[in-house]
mmCIF file of C-alpha atoms and ligand atoms in Angstrom:
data_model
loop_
_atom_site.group_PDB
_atom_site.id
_atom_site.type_symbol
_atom_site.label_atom_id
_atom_site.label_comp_id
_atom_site.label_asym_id
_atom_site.label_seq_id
_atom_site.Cartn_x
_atom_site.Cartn_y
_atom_site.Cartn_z
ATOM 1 C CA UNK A 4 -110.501 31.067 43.026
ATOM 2 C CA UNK A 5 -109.396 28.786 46.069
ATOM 3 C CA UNK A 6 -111.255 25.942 44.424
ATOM 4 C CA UNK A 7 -109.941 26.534 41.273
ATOM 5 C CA UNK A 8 -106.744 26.579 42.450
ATOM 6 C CA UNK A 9 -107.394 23.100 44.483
ATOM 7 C CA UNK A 10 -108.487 20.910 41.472
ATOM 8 C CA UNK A 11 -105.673 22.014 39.353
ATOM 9 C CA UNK A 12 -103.372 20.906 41.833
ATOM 10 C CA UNK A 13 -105.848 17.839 42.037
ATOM 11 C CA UNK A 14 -105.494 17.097 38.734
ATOM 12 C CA UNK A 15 -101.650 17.746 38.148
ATOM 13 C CA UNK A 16 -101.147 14.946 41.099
ATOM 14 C CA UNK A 17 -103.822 12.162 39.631
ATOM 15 C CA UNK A 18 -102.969 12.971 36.135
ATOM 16 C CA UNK A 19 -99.130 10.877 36.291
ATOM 17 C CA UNK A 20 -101.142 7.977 38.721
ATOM 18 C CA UNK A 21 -103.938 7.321 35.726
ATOM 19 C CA UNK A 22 -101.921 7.251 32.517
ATOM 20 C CA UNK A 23 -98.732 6.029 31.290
ATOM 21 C CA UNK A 24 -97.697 8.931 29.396
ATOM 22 C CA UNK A 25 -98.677 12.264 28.609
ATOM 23 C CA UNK A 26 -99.555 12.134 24.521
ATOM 24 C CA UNK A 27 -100.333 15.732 25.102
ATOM 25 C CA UNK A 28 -97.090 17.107 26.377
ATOM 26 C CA UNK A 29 -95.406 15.188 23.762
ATOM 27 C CA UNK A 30 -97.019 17.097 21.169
ATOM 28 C CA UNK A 31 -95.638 19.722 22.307
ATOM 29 C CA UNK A 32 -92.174 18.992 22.934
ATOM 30 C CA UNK A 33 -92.352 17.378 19.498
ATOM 31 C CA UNK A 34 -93.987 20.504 17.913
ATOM 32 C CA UNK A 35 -90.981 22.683 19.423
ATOM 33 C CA UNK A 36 -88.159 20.745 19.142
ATOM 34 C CA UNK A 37 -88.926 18.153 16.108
ATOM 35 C CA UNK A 38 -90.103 20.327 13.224
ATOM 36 C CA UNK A 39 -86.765 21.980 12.424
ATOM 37 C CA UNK A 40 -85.318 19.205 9.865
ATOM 38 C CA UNK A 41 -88.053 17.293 8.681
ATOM 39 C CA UNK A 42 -92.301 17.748 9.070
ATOM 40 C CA UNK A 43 -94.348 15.089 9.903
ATOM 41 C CA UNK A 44 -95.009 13.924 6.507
ATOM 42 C CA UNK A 45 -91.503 11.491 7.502
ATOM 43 C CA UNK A 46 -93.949 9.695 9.587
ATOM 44 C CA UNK A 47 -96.249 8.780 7.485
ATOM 45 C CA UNK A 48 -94.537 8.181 4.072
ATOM 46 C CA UNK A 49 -95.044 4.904 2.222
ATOM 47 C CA UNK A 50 -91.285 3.899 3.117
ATOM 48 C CA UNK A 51 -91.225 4.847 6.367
ATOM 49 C CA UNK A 52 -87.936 3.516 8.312
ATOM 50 C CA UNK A 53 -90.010 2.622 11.430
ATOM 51 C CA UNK A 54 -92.601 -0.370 12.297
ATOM 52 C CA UNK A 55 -92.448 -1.036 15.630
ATOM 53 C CA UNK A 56 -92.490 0.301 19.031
ATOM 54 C CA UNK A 57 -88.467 -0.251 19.309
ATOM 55 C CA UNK A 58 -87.583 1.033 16.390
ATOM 56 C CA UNK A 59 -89.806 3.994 17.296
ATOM 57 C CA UNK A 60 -88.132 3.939 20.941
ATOM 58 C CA UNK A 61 -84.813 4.126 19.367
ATOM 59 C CA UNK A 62 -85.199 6.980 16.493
ATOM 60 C CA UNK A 63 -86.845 9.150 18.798
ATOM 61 C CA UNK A 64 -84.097 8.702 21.166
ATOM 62 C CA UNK A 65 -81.357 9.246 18.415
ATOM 63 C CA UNK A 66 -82.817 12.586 16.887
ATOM 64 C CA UNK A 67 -83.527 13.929 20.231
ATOM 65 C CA UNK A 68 -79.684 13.890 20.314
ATOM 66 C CA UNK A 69 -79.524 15.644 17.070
ATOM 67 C CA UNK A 70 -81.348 18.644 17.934
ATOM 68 C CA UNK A 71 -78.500 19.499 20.835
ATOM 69 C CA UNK A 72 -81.241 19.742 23.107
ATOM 70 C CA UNK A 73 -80.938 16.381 25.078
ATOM 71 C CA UNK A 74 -79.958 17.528 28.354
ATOM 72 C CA UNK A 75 -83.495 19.137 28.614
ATOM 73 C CA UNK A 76 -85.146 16.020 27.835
ATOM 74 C CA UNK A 77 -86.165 14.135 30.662
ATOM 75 C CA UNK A 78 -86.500 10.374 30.195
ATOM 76 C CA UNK A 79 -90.597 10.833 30.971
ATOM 77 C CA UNK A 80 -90.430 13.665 28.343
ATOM 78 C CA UNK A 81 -88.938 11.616 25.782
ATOM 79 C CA UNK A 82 -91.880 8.557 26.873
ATOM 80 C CA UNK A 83 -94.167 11.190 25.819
ATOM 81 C CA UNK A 84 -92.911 12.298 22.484
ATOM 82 C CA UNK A 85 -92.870 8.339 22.020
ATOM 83 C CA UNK A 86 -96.765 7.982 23.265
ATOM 84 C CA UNK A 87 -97.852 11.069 21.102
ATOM 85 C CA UNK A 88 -96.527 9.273 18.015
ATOM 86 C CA UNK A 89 -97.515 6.114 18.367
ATOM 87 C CA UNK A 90 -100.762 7.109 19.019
ATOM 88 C CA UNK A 91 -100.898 10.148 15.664
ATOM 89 C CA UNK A 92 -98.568 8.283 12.994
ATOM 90 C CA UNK A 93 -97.278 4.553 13.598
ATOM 91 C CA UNK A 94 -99.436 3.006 15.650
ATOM 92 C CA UNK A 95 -97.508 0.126 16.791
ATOM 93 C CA UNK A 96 -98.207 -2.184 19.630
ATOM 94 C CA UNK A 97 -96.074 -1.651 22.873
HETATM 95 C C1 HEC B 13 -81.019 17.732 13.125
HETATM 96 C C2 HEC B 13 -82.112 17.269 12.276
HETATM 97 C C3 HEC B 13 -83.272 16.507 12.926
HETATM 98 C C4 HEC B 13 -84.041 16.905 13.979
HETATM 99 C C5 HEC B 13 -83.969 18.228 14.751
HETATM 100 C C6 HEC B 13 -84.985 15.842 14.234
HETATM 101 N N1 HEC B 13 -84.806 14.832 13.322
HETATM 102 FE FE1 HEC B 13 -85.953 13.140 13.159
HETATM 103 N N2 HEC B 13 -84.914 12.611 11.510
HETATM 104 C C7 HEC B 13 -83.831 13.294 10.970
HETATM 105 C C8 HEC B 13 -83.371 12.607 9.784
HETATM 106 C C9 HEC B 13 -82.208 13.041 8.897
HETATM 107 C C10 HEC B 13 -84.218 11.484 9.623
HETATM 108 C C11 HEC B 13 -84.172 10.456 8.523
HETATM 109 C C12 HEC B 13 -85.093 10.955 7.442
HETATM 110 C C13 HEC B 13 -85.053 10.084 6.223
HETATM 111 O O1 HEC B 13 -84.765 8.879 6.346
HETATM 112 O O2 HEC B 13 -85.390 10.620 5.150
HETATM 113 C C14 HEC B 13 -85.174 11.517 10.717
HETATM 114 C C15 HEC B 13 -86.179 10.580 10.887
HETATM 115 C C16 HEC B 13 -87.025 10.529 11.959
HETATM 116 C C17 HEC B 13 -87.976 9.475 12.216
HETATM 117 C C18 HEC B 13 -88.196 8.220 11.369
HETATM 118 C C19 HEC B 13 -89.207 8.467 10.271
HETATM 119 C C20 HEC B 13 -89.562 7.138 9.599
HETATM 120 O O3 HEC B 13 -88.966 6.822 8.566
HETATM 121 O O4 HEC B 13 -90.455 6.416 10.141
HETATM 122 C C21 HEC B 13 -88.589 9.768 13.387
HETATM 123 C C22 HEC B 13 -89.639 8.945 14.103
HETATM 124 C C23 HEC B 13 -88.031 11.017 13.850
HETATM 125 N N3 HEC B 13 -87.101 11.467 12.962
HETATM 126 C C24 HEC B 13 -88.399 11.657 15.021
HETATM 127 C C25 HEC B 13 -87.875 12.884 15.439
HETATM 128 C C26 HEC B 13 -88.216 13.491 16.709
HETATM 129 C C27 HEC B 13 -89.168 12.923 17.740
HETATM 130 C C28 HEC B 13 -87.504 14.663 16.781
HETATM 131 C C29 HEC B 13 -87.465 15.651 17.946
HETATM 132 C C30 HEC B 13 -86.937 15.113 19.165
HETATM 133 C C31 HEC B 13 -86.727 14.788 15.556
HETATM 134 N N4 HEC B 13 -86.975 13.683 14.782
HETATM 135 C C32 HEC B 13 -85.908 15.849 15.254
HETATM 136 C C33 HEC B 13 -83.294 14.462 11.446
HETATM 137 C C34 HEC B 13 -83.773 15.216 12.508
#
């Protein structure tokens, strides 16, 4: 139990030092907060509005304003949401 309880805590400290964001928590945010307007078919689609990391950057940013929930968005949140996109649908180089 103790040990358990050590390399969880472990982990949760070396996790931020070895990656630049969490692709994982993005999914999640993205999953809870992104589905309610479009799926993610808008990623994908032949005319897609977005082909780089910028433009990516930027749309994100704008329809995390849409869904009213901003204010709980941290900025690392929103670097997440970014990373677990990138790496699922666009694909672009940062
Ligand atoms: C209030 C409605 C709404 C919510 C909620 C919403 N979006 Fe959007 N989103 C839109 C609309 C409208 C478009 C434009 C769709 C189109 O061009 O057909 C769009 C387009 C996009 C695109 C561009 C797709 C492309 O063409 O490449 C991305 C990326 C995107 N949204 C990400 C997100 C993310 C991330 C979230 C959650 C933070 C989110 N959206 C939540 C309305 C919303």
């Amino acid at each position: 139990m103790k040990i358990t309880l050590h390399l969880t805590l472990l982990l949760a400290i070396a996790t931020p030092m070895t990656t630049w964001a969490d692709s994982e928590n993005g999914q999640e945010l993205h999953d809870t907060d992104c589905l309610g307007c479009h799926g993610t078919e808008v990623y994908t689609r032949e005319n897609r509005t977005i082909n780089d990391f910028f433009g990516l950057k930027r749309q994100v940013s704008m329809c995390i304003t849409v869904t009213g929930k901003g204010a709980d968005w941290f900025p690392e949140d929103q670097a997440d949401v970014v990373e677990y996109m990138n790496q699922s649908f666009y694909h672009t180089k940062e």
